[in-house]
Amino acid sequence: MTHPNVCRVYDVGEVGPSTGSGQGQHYIAMEYVDGEDLASLLRRIGRLPKDKAVQIARQLCAGLSAATKKGSCTGI
């Protein structure tokens, strides 16, 4: 799917023991998105101003809504 608030996921899986024991290392291969992540932003400025928090929440909800409508969020 393509949406400004959703990164592309190219592959998910597990590497490691091939015994089917589930003891391997899980991975997600996804699109690189340039910019600052939320954790870094919070460390840098502390508590978000209300307008910035609302902006981020709206972007998150828009992306989640689009993914849900596309059927990409099954199992969440």
mmCIF file as gemmi writes it, N, C-alpha and C atoms, coordinates in Angstrom:
data_model
loop_
_atom_site.group_PDB
_atom_site.id
_atom_site.type_symbol
_atom_site.label_atom_id
_atom_site.label_alt_id
_atom_site.label_comp_id
_atom_site.label_asym_id
_atom_site.label_entity_id
_atom_site.label_seq_id
_atom_site.pdbx_PDB_ins_code
_atom_site.Cartn_x
_atom_site.Cartn_y
_atom_site.Cartn_z
_atom_site.occupancy
_atom_site.B_iso_or_equiv
_atom_site.pdbx_formal_charge
_atom_site.auth_seq_id
_atom_site.auth_asym_id
_atom_site.pdbx_PDB_model_num
ATOM 1 N N . MET Axp A 1 ? 0.836 -1.175 0 1 0 ? 1 A 1
ATOM 2 C CA . MET Axp A 1 ? 0 0 0 1 0 ? 1 A 1
ATOM 3 C C . MET Axp A 1 ? 0.879 1.236 0 1 0 ? 1 A 1
ATOM 4 N N . THR Axp A 2 ? 0.346 2.321 -0.492 1 0 ? 2 A 1
ATOM 5 C CA . THR Axp A 2 ? 1.073 3.576 -0.52 1 0 ? 2 A 1
ATOM 6 C C . THR Axp A 2 ? 0.257 4.626 0.227 1 0 ? 2 A 1
ATOM 7 N N . HIS Axp A 3 ? 0.863 5.216 1.237 1 0 ? 3 A 1
ATOM 8 C CA . HIS Axp A 3 ? 0.215 6.266 2.027 1 0 ? 3 A 1
ATOM 9 C C . HIS Axp A 3 ? 1.31 7.103 2.659 1 0 ? 3 A 1
ATOM 10 N N . PRO Axp A 4 ? 1.138 8.414 2.754 1 0 ? 4 A 1
ATOM 11 C CA . PRO Axp A 4 ? 2.196 9.257 3.308 1 0 ? 4 A 1
ATOM 12 C C . PRO Axp A 4 ? 2.541 8.966 4.766 1 0 ? 4 A 1
ATOM 13 N N . ASN Axp A 5 ? 1.656 8.299 5.493 1 0 ? 5 A 1
ATOM 14 C CA . ASN Axp A 5 ? 1.898 8.02 6.905 1 0 ? 5 A 1
ATOM 15 C C . ASN Axp A 5 ? 2.155 6.544 7.193 1 0 ? 5 A 1
ATOM 16 N N . VAL Axp A 6 ? 2.489 5.791 6.143 1 0 ? 6 A 1
ATOM 17 C CA . VAL Axp A 6 ? 2.772 4.365 6.308 1 0 ? 6 A 1
ATOM 18 C C . VAL Axp A 6 ? 4.044 4.032 5.523 1 0 ? 6 A 1
ATOM 19 N N . CYS Axp A 7 ? 5.001 3.389 6.184 1 0 ? 7 A 1
ATOM 20 C CA . CYS Axp A 7 ? 6.203 2.973 5.453 1 0 ? 7 A 1
ATOM 21 C C . CYS Axp A 7 ? 5.949 1.601 4.825 1 0 ? 7 A 1
ATOM 22 N N . ARG Axp A 8 ? 6.612 1.353 3.741 1 0 ? 8 A 1
ATOM 23 C CA . ARG Axp A 8 ? 6.469 0.06 3.059 1 0 ? 8 A 1
ATOM 24 C C . ARG Axp A 8 ? 7.258 -1.008 3.811 1 0 ? 8 A 1
ATOM 25 N N . VAL Axp A 9 ? 6.635 -2.157 3.961 1 0 ? 9 A 1
ATOM 26 C CA . VAL Axp A 9 ? 7.306 -3.323 4.545 1 0 ? 9 A 1
ATOM 27 C C . VAL Axp A 9 ? 7.546 -4.291 3.398 1 0 ? 9 A 1
ATOM 28 N N . TYR Axp A 10 ? 8.811 -4.625 3.187 1 0 ? 10 A 1
ATOM 29 C CA . TYR Axp A 10 ? 9.173 -5.49 2.07 1 0 ? 10 A 1
ATOM 30 C C . TYR Axp A 10 ? 9.181 -6.966 2.448 1 0 ? 10 A 1
ATOM 31 N N . ASP Axp A 11 ? 9.535 -7.261 3.684 1 0 ? 11 A 1
ATOM 32 C CA . ASP Axp A 11 ? 9.614 -8.666 4.092 1 0 ? 11 A 1
ATOM 33 C C . ASP Axp A 11 ? 9.615 -8.752 5.606 1 0 ? 11 A 1
ATOM 34 N N . VAL Axp A 12 ? 9.056 -9.815 6.127 1 0 ? 12 A 1
ATOM 35 C CA . VAL Axp A 12 ? 9.145 -10.149 7.552 1 0 ? 12 A 1
ATOM 36 C C . VAL Axp A 12 ? 9.492 -11.624 7.628 1 0 ? 12 A 1
ATOM 37 N N . GLY Axp A 13 ? 10.182 -12.011 8.665 1 0 ? 13 A 1
ATOM 38 C CA . GLY Axp A 13 ? 10.521 -13.416 8.782 1 0 ? 13 A 1
ATOM 39 C C . GLY Axp A 13 ? 11.36 -13.708 9.998 1 0 ? 13 A 1
ATOM 40 N N . GLU Axp A 14 ? 11.943 -14.871 9.958 1 0 ? 14 A 1
ATOM 41 C CA . GLU Axp A 14 ? 12.771 -15.352 11.057 1 0 ? 14 A 1
ATOM 42 C C . GLU Axp A 14 ? 13.966 -16.08 10.462 1 0 ? 14 A 1
ATOM 43 N N . VAL Axp A 15 ? 15.134 -15.784 10.967 1 0 ? 15 A 1
ATOM 44 C CA . VAL Axp A 15 ? 16.339 -16.482 10.543 1 0 ? 15 A 1
ATOM 45 C C . VAL Axp A 15 ? 16.946 -17.157 11.755 1 0 ? 15 A 1
ATOM 46 N N . GLY Axp A 16 ? 17.633 -18.228 11.515 1 0 ? 16 A 1
ATOM 47 C CA . GLY Axp A 16 ? 18.252 -18.939 12.627 1 0 ? 16 A 1
ATOM 48 C C . GLY Axp A 16 ? 17.941 -20.406 12.563 1 0 ? 16 A 1
ATOM 49 N N . PRO Axp A 17 ? 17.722 -21.022 13.711 1 0 ? 17 A 1
ATOM 50 C CA . PRO Axp A 17 ? 17.485 -22.465 13.75 1 0 ? 17 A 1
ATOM 51 C C . PRO Axp A 17 ? 16.364 -22.885 12.804 1 0 ? 17 A 1
ATOM 52 N N . SER Axp A 18 ? 16.648 -23.885 11.997 1 0 ? 18 A 1
ATOM 53 C CA . SER Axp A 18 ? 15.657 -24.341 11.021 1 0 ? 18 A 1
ATOM 54 C C . SER Axp A 18 ? 14.862 -25.534 11.537 1 0 ? 18 A 1
ATOM 55 N N . THR Axp A 19 ? 14.831 -25.707 12.835 1 0 ? 19 A 1
ATOM 56 C CA . THR Axp A 19 ? 14.115 -26.842 13.419 1 0 ? 19 A 1
ATOM 57 C C . THR Axp A 19 ? 12.637 -26.556 13.592 1 0 ? 19 A 1
ATOM 58 N N . GLY Axp A 20 ? 12.223 -25.301 13.303 1 0 ? 20 A 1
ATOM 59 C CA . GLY Axp A 20 ? 10.829 -24.947 13.516 1 0 ? 20 A 1
ATOM 60 C C . GLY Axp A 20 ? 10.513 -24.672 14.969 1 0 ? 20 A 1
ATOM 61 N N . SER Axp A 21 ? 11.547 -24.51 15.777 1 0 ? 21 A 1
ATOM 62 C CA . SER Axp A 21 ? 11.338 -24.293 17.21 1 0 ? 21 A 1
ATOM 63 C C . SER Axp A 21 ? 10.961 -22.859 17.538 1 0 ? 21 A 1
ATOM 64 N N . GLY Axp A 22 ? 11.064 -21.936 16.543 1 0 ? 22 A 1
ATOM 65 C CA . GLY Axp A 22 ? 10.735 -20.55 16.801 1 0 ? 22 A 1
ATOM 66 C C . GLY Axp A 22 ? 11.797 -19.82 17.591 1 0 ? 22 A 1
ATOM 67 N N . GLN Axp A 23 ? 13.005 -20.344 17.643 1 0 ? 23 A 1
ATOM 68 C CA . GLN Axp A 23 ? 14.075 -19.743 18.437 1 0 ? 23 A 1
ATOM 69 C C . GLN Axp A 23 ? 15.015 -18.876 17.61 1 0 ? 23 A 1
ATOM 70 N N . GLY Axp A 24 ? 14.638 -18.573 16.376 1 0 ? 24 A 1
ATOM 71 C CA . GLY Axp A 24 ? 15.487 -17.756 15.52 1 0 ? 24 A 1
ATOM 72 C C . GLY Axp A 24 ? 15.343 -16.276 15.826 1 0 ? 24 A 1
ATOM 73 N N . GLN Axp A 25 ? 15.956 -15.452 14.998 1 0 ? 25 A 1
ATOM 74 C CA . GLN Axp A 25 ? 15.903 -14.001 15.138 1 0 ? 25 A 1
ATOM 75 C C . GLN Axp A 25 ? 14.858 -13.456 14.161 1 0 ? 25 A 1
ATOM 76 N N . HIS Axp A 26 ? 13.872 -12.736 14.669 1 0 ? 26 A 1
ATOM 77 C CA . HIS Axp A 26 ? 12.834 -12.153 13.819 1 0 ? 26 A 1
ATOM 78 C C . HIS Axp A 26 ? 13.346 -10.865 13.184 1 0 ? 26 A 1
ATOM 79 N N . TYR Axp A 27 ? 12.846 -10.549 11.978 1 0 ? 27 A 1
ATOM 80 C CA . TYR Axp A 27 ? 13.261 -9.326 11.316 1 0 ? 27 A 1
ATOM 81 C C . TYR Axp A 27 ? 12.106 -8.724 10.526 1 0 ? 27 A 1
ATOM 82 N N . ILE Axp A 28 ? 12.218 -7.43 10.269 1 0 ? 28 A 1
ATOM 83 C CA . ILE Axp A 28 ? 11.319 -6.708 9.377 1 0 ? 28 A 1
ATOM 84 C C . ILE Axp A 28 ? 12.211 -5.898 8.437 1 0 ? 28 A 1
ATOM 85 N N . ALA Axp A 29 ? 12.049 -6.096 7.142 1 0 ? 29 A 1
ATOM 86 C CA . ALA Axp A 29 ? 12.758 -5.295 6.149 1 0 ? 29 A 1
ATOM 87 C C . ALA Axp A 29 ? 11.779 -4.257 5.635 1 0 ? 29 A 1
ATOM 88 N N . MET Axp A 30 ? 12.082 -2.969 5.894 1 0 ? 30 A 1
ATOM 89 C CA . MET Axp A 30 ? 11.138 -1.93 5.534 1 0 ? 30 A 1
ATOM 90 C C . MET Axp A 30 ? 11.818 -0.732 4.904 1 0 ? 30 A 1
ATOM 91 N N . GLU Axp A 31 ? 11.023 0.097 4.305 1 0 ? 31 A 1
ATOM 92 C CA . GLU Axp A 31 ? 11.476 1.316 3.647 1 0 ? 31 A 1
ATOM 93 C C . GLU Axp A 31 ? 12.236 2.21 4.63 1 0 ? 31 A 1
ATOM 94 N N . TYR Axp A 32 ? 13.309 2.821 4.156 1 0 ? 32 A 1
ATOM 95 C CA . TYR Axp A 32 ? 14.03 3.795 4.962 1 0 ? 32 A 1
ATOM 96 C C . TYR Axp A 32 ? 13.286 5.123 4.869 1 0 ? 32 A 1
ATOM 97 N N . VAL Axp A 33 ? 12.99 5.701 6.015 1 0 ? 33 A 1
ATOM 98 C CA . VAL Axp A 33 ? 12.322 6.996 6.067 1 0 ? 33 A 1
ATOM 99 C C . VAL Axp A 33 ? 13.273 7.965 6.76 1 0 ? 33 A 1
ATOM 100 N N . ASP Axp A 34 ? 13.726 8.956 6.029 1 0 ? 34 A 1
ATOM 101 C CA . ASP Axp A 34 ? 14.66 9.935 6.571 1 0 ? 34 A 1
ATOM 102 C C . ASP Axp A 34 ? 13.937 10.861 7.546 1 0 ? 34 A 1
ATOM 103 N N . GLY Axp A 35 ? 14.579 11.167 8.638 1 0 ? 35 A 1
ATOM 104 C CA . GLY Axp A 35 ? 13.999 12.098 9.599 1 0 ? 35 A 1
ATOM 105 C C . GLY Axp A 35 ? 14.225 11.628 11.019 1 0 ? 35 A 1
ATOM 106 N N . GLU Axp A 36 ? 13.663 12.376 11.947 1 0 ? 36 A 1
ATOM 107 C CA . GLU Axp A 36 ? 13.84 12.102 13.37 1 0 ? 36 A 1
ATOM 108 C C . GLU Axp A 36 ? 12.713 11.213 13.886 1 0 ? 36 A 1
ATOM 109 N N . ASP Axp A 37 ? 13.061 10.18 14.646 1 0 ? 37 A 1
ATOM 110 C CA . ASP Axp A 37 ? 12.021 9.328 15.22 1 0 ? 37 A 1
ATOM 111 C C . ASP Axp A 37 ? 11.454 9.982 16.486 1 0 ? 37 A 1
ATOM 112 N N . LEU Axp A 38 ? 10.298 9.509 16.92 1 0 ? 38 A 1
ATOM 113 C CA . LEU Axp A 38 ? 9.6 10.101 18.052 1 0 ? 38 A 1
ATOM 114 C C . LEU Axp A 38 ? 10.415 10.03 19.336 1 0 ? 38 A 1
ATOM 115 N N . ALA Axp A 39 ? 11.08 8.911 19.58 1 0 ? 39 A 1
ATOM 116 C CA . ALA Axp A 39 ? 11.882 8.77 20.803 1 0 ? 39 A 1
ATOM 117 C C . ALA Axp A 39 ? 12.989 9.826 20.853 1 0 ? 39 A 1
ATOM 118 N N . SER Axp A 40 ? 13.65 10.064 19.726 1 0 ? 40 A 1
ATOM 119 C CA . SER Axp A 40 ? 14.709 11.081 19.665 1 0 ? 40 A 1
ATOM 120 C C . SER Axp A 40 ? 14.139 12.474 19.879 1 0 ? 40 A 1
ATOM 121 N N . LEU Axp A 41 ? 13.001 12.738 19.28 1 0 ? 41 A 1
ATOM 122 C CA . LEU Axp A 41 ? 12.354 14.039 19.451 1 0 ? 41 A 1
ATOM 123 C C . LEU Axp A 41 ? 12.015 14.284 20.922 1 0 ? 41 A 1
ATOM 124 N N . LEU Axp A 42 ? 11.461 13.276 21.573 1 0 ? 42 A 1
ATOM 125 C CA . LEU Axp A 42 ? 11.099 13.436 22.989 1 0 ? 42 A 1
ATOM 126 C C . LEU Axp A 42 ? 12.324 13.626 23.871 1 0 ? 42 A 1
ATOM 127 N N . ARG Axp A 43 ? 13.421 12.93 23.566 1 0 ? 43 A 1
ATOM 128 C CA . ARG Axp A 43 ? 14.656 13.136 24.33 1 0 ? 43 A 1
ATOM 129 C C . ARG Axp A 43 ? 15.201 14.549 24.129 1 0 ? 43 A 1
ATOM 130 N N . ARG Axp A 44 ? 15.031 15.04 22.903 1 0 ? 44 A 1
ATOM 131 C CA . ARG Axp A 44 ? 15.592 16.347 22.575 1 0 ? 44 A 1
ATOM 132 C C . ARG Axp A 44 ? 14.795 17.499 23.168 1 0 ? 44 A 1
ATOM 133 N N . ILE Axp A 45 ? 13.447 17.435 23.084 1 0 ? 45 A 1
ATOM 134 C CA . ILE Axp A 45 ? 12.655 18.576 23.535 1 0 ? 45 A 1
ATOM 135 C C . ILE Axp A 45 ? 11.808 18.294 24.77 1 0 ? 45 A 1
ATOM 136 N N . GLY Axp A 46 ? 11.782 17.039 25.216 1 0 ? 46 A 1
ATOM 137 C CA . GLY Axp A 46 ? 10.943 16.71 26.372 1 0 ? 46 A 1
ATOM 138 C C . GLY Axp A 46 ? 9.491 16.605 25.969 1 0 ? 46 A 1
ATOM 139 N N . ARG Axp A 47 ? 8.619 17.047 26.832 1 0 ? 47 A 1
ATOM 140 C CA . ARG Axp A 47 ? 7.178 16.961 26.568 1 0 ? 47 A 1
ATOM 141 C C . ARG Axp A 47 ? 6.817 17.745 25.307 1 0 ? 47 A 1
ATOM 142 N N . LEU Axp A 48 ? 5.967 17.117 24.48 1 0 ? 48 A 1
ATOM 143 C CA . LEU Axp A 48 ? 5.542 17.768 23.24 1 0 ? 48 A 1
ATOM 144 C C . LEU Axp A 48 ? 4.524 18.867 23.529 1 0 ? 48 A 1
ATOM 145 N N . PRO Axp A 49 ? 4.623 19.966 22.79 1 0 ? 49 A 1
ATOM 146 C CA . PRO Axp A 49 ? 3.547 20.958 22.86 1 0 ? 49 A 1
ATOM 147 C C . PRO Axp A 49 ? 2.25 20.32 22.356 1 0 ? 49 A 1
ATOM 148 N N . LYS Axp A 50 ? 1.138 20.778 22.871 1 0 ? 50 A 1
ATOM 149 C CA . LYS Axp A 50 ? -0.152 20.17 22.538 1 0 ? 50 A 1
ATOM 150 C C . LYS Axp A 50 ? -0.391 20.106 21.034 1 0 ? 50 A 1
ATOM 151 N N . ASP Axp A 51 ? -0.095 21.187 20.297 1 0 ? 51 A 1
ATOM 152 C CA . ASP Axp A 51 ? -0.353 21.192 18.858 1 0 ? 51 A 1
ATOM 153 C C . ASP Axp A 51 ? 0.508 20.172 18.119 1 0 ? 51 A 1
ATOM 154 N N . LYS Axp A 52 ? 1.756 19.987 18.553 1 0 ? 52 A 1
ATOM 155 C CA . LYS Axp A 52 ? 2.64 18.991 17.928 1 0 ? 52 A 1
ATOM 156 C C . LYS Axp A 52 ? 2.157 17.573 18.244 1 0 ? 52 A 1
ATOM 157 N N . ALA Axp A 53 ? 1.719 17.344 19.486 1 0 ? 53 A 1
ATOM 158 C CA . ALA Axp A 53 ? 1.197 16.029 19.866 1 0 ? 53 A 1
ATOM 159 C C . ALA Axp A 53 ? -0.05 15.686 19.052 1 0 ? 53 A 1
ATOM 160 N N . VAL Axp A 54 ? -0.924 16.663 18.852 1 0 ? 54 A 1
ATOM 161 C CA . VAL Axp A 54 ? -2.14 16.44 18.058 1 0 ? 54 A 1
ATOM 162 C C . VAL Axp A 54 ? -1.778 16.162 16.603 1 0 ? 54 A 1
ATOM 163 N N . GLN Axp A 55 ? -0.798 16.887 16.058 1 0 ? 55 A 1
ATOM 164 C CA . GLN Axp A 55 ? -0.349 16.67 14.679 1 0 ? 55 A 1
ATOM 165 C C . GLN Axp A 55 ? 0.166 15.244 14.49 1 0 ? 55 A 1
ATOM 166 N N . ILE Axp A 56 ? 1.005 14.783 15.417 1 0 ? 56 A 1
ATOM 167 C CA . ILE Axp A 56 ? 1.551 13.428 15.337 1 0 ? 56 A 1
ATOM 168 C C . ILE Axp A 56 ? 0.449 12.386 15.49 1 0 ? 56 A 1
ATOM 169 N N . ALA Axp A 57 ? -0.465 12.614 16.429 1 0 ? 57 A 1
ATOM 170 C CA . ALA Axp A 57 ? -1.565 11.669 16.642 1 0 ? 57 A 1
ATOM 171 C C . ALA Axp A 57 ? -2.446 11.557 15.397 1 0 ? 57 A 1
ATOM 172 N N . ARG Axp A 58 ? -2.702 12.679 14.742 1 0 ? 58 A 1
ATOM 173 C CA . ARG Axp A 58 ? -3.524 12.65 13.526 1 0 ? 58 A 1
ATOM 174 C C . ARG Axp A 58 ? -2.829 11.888 12.402 1 0 ? 58 A 1
ATOM 175 N N . GLN Axp A 59 ? -1.513 12.077 12.27 1 0 ? 59 A 1
ATOM 176 C CA . GLN Axp A 59 ? -0.763 11.352 11.245 1 0 ? 59 A 1
ATOM 177 C C . GLN Axp A 59 ? -0.781 9.852 11.535 1 0 ? 59 A 1
ATOM 178 N N . LEU Axp A 60 ? -0.585 9.498 12.789 1 0 ? 60 A 1
ATOM 179 C CA . LEU Axp A 60 ? -0.606 8.09 13.181 1 0 ? 60 A 1
ATOM 180 C C . LEU Axp A 60 ? -1.974 7.469 12.89 1 0 ? 60 A 1
ATOM 181 N N . CYS Axp A 61 ? -3.037 8.177 13.272 1 0 ? 61 A 1
ATOM 182 C CA . CYS Axp A 61 ? -4.389 7.659 13.038 1 0 ? 61 A 1
ATOM 183 C C . CYS Axp A 61 ? -4.706 7.541 11.548 1 0 ? 61 A 1
ATOM 184 N N . ALA Axp A 62 ? -4.244 8.506 10.748 1 0 ? 62 A 1
ATOM 185 C CA . ALA Axp A 62 ? -4.486 8.445 9.304 1 0 ? 62 A 1
ATOM 186 C C . ALA Axp A 62 ? -3.791 7.231 8.693 1 0 ? 62 A 1
ATOM 187 N N . GLY Axp A 63 ? -2.556 6.983 9.105 1 0 ? 63 A 1
ATOM 188 C CA . GLY Axp A 63 ? -1.833 5.818 8.595 1 0 ? 63 A 1
ATOM 189 C C . GLY Axp A 63 ? -2.468 4.51 9.029 1 0 ? 63 A 1
ATOM 190 N N . LEU Axp A 64 ? -2.843 4.431 10.292 1 0 ? 64 A 1
ATOM 191 C CA . LEU Axp A 64 ? -3.476 3.213 10.81 1 0 ? 64 A 1
ATOM 192 C C . LEU Axp A 64 ? -4.827 2.977 10.145 1 0 ? 64 A 1
ATOM 193 N N . SER Axp A 65 ? -5.582 4.035 9.93 1 0 ? 65 A 1
ATOM 194 C CA . SER Axp A 65 ? -6.88 3.907 9.262 1 0 ? 65 A 1
ATOM 195 C C . SER Axp A 65 ? -6.709 3.388 7.834 1 0 ? 65 A 1
ATOM 196 N N . ALA Axp A 66 ? -5.754 3.958 7.114 1 0 ? 66 A 1
ATOM 197 C CA . ALA Axp A 66 ? -5.514 3.519 5.734 1 0 ? 66 A 1
ATOM 198 C C . ALA Axp A 66 ? -5.073 2.057 5.692 1 0 ? 66 A 1
ATOM 199 N N . ALA Axp A 67 ? -4.186 1.678 6.607 1 0 ? 67 A 1
ATOM 200 C CA . ALA Axp A 67 ? -3.707 0.292 6.627 1 0 ? 67 A 1
ATOM 201 C C . ALA Axp A 67 ? -4.832 -0.668 6.996 1 0 ? 67 A 1
ATOM 202 N N . THR Axp A 68 ? -5.684 -0.26 7.916 1 0 ? 68 A 1
ATOM 203 C CA . THR Axp A 68 ? -6.806 -1.11 8.326 1 0 ? 68 A 1
ATOM 204 C C . THR Axp A 68 ? -7.781 -1.306 7.169 1 0 ? 68 A 1
ATOM 205 N N . LYS Axp A 69 ? -8.09 -0.23 6.466 1 0 ? 69 A 1
ATOM 206 C CA . LYS Axp A 69 ? -9.008 -0.326 5.323 1 0 ? 69 A 1
ATOM 207 C C . LYS Axp A 69 ? -8.434 -1.216 4.222 1 0 ? 69 A 1
ATOM 208 N N . LYS Axp A 70 ? -7.117 -1.218 4.102 1 0 ? 70 A 1
ATOM 209 C CA . LYS Axp A 70 ? -6.446 -2.038 3.081 1 0 ? 70 A 1
ATOM 210 C C . LYS Axp A 70 ? -6.307 -3.5 3.547 1 0 ? 70 A 1
ATOM 211 N N . GLY Axp A 71 ? -6.571 -3.755 4.839 1 0 ? 71 A 1
ATOM 212 C CA . GLY Axp A 71 ? -6.441 -5.105 5.364 1 0 ? 71 A 1
ATOM 213 C C . GLY Axp A 71 ? -5.036 -5.431 5.795 1 0 ? 71 A 1
ATOM 214 N N . SER Axp A 72 ? -4.192 -4.4 5.977 1 0 ? 72 A 1
ATOM 215 C CA . SER Axp A 72 ? -2.79 -4.62 6.328 1 0 ? 72 A 1
ATOM 216 C C . SER Axp A 72 ? -2.543 -4.72 7.822 1 0 ? 72 A 1
ATOM 217 N N . CYS Axp A 73 ? -3.571 -4.595 8.63 1 0 ? 73 A 1
ATOM 218 C CA . CYS Axp A 73 ? -3.384 -4.609 10.088 1 0 ? 73 A 1
ATOM 219 C C . CYS Axp A 73 ? -4.041 -5.796 10.749 1 0 ? 73 A 1
ATOM 220 N N . THR Axp A 74 ? -4.212 -6.864 10.033 1 0 ? 74 A 1
ATOM 221 C CA . THR Axp A 74 ? -4.814 -8.048 10.639 1 0 ? 74 A 1
ATOM 222 C C . THR Axp A 74 ? -3.882 -8.595 11.709 1 0 ? 74 A 1
ATOM 223 N N . GLY Axp A 75 ? -4.45 -9.006 12.789 1 0 ? 75 A 1
ATOM 224 C CA . GLY Axp A 75 ? -3.648 -9.581 13.869 1 0 ? 75 A 1
ATOM 225 C C . GLY Axp A 75 ? -3.183 -8.574 14.893 1 0 ? 75 A 1
ATOM 226 N N . ILE Axp A 76 ? -3.528 -7.312 14.717 1 0 ? 76 A 1
ATOM 227 C CA . ILE Axp A 76 ? -3.145 -6.307 15.728 1 0 ? 76 A 1
ATOM 228 C C . ILE Axp A 76 ? -4.218 -6.227 16.762 1 0 ? 76 A 1
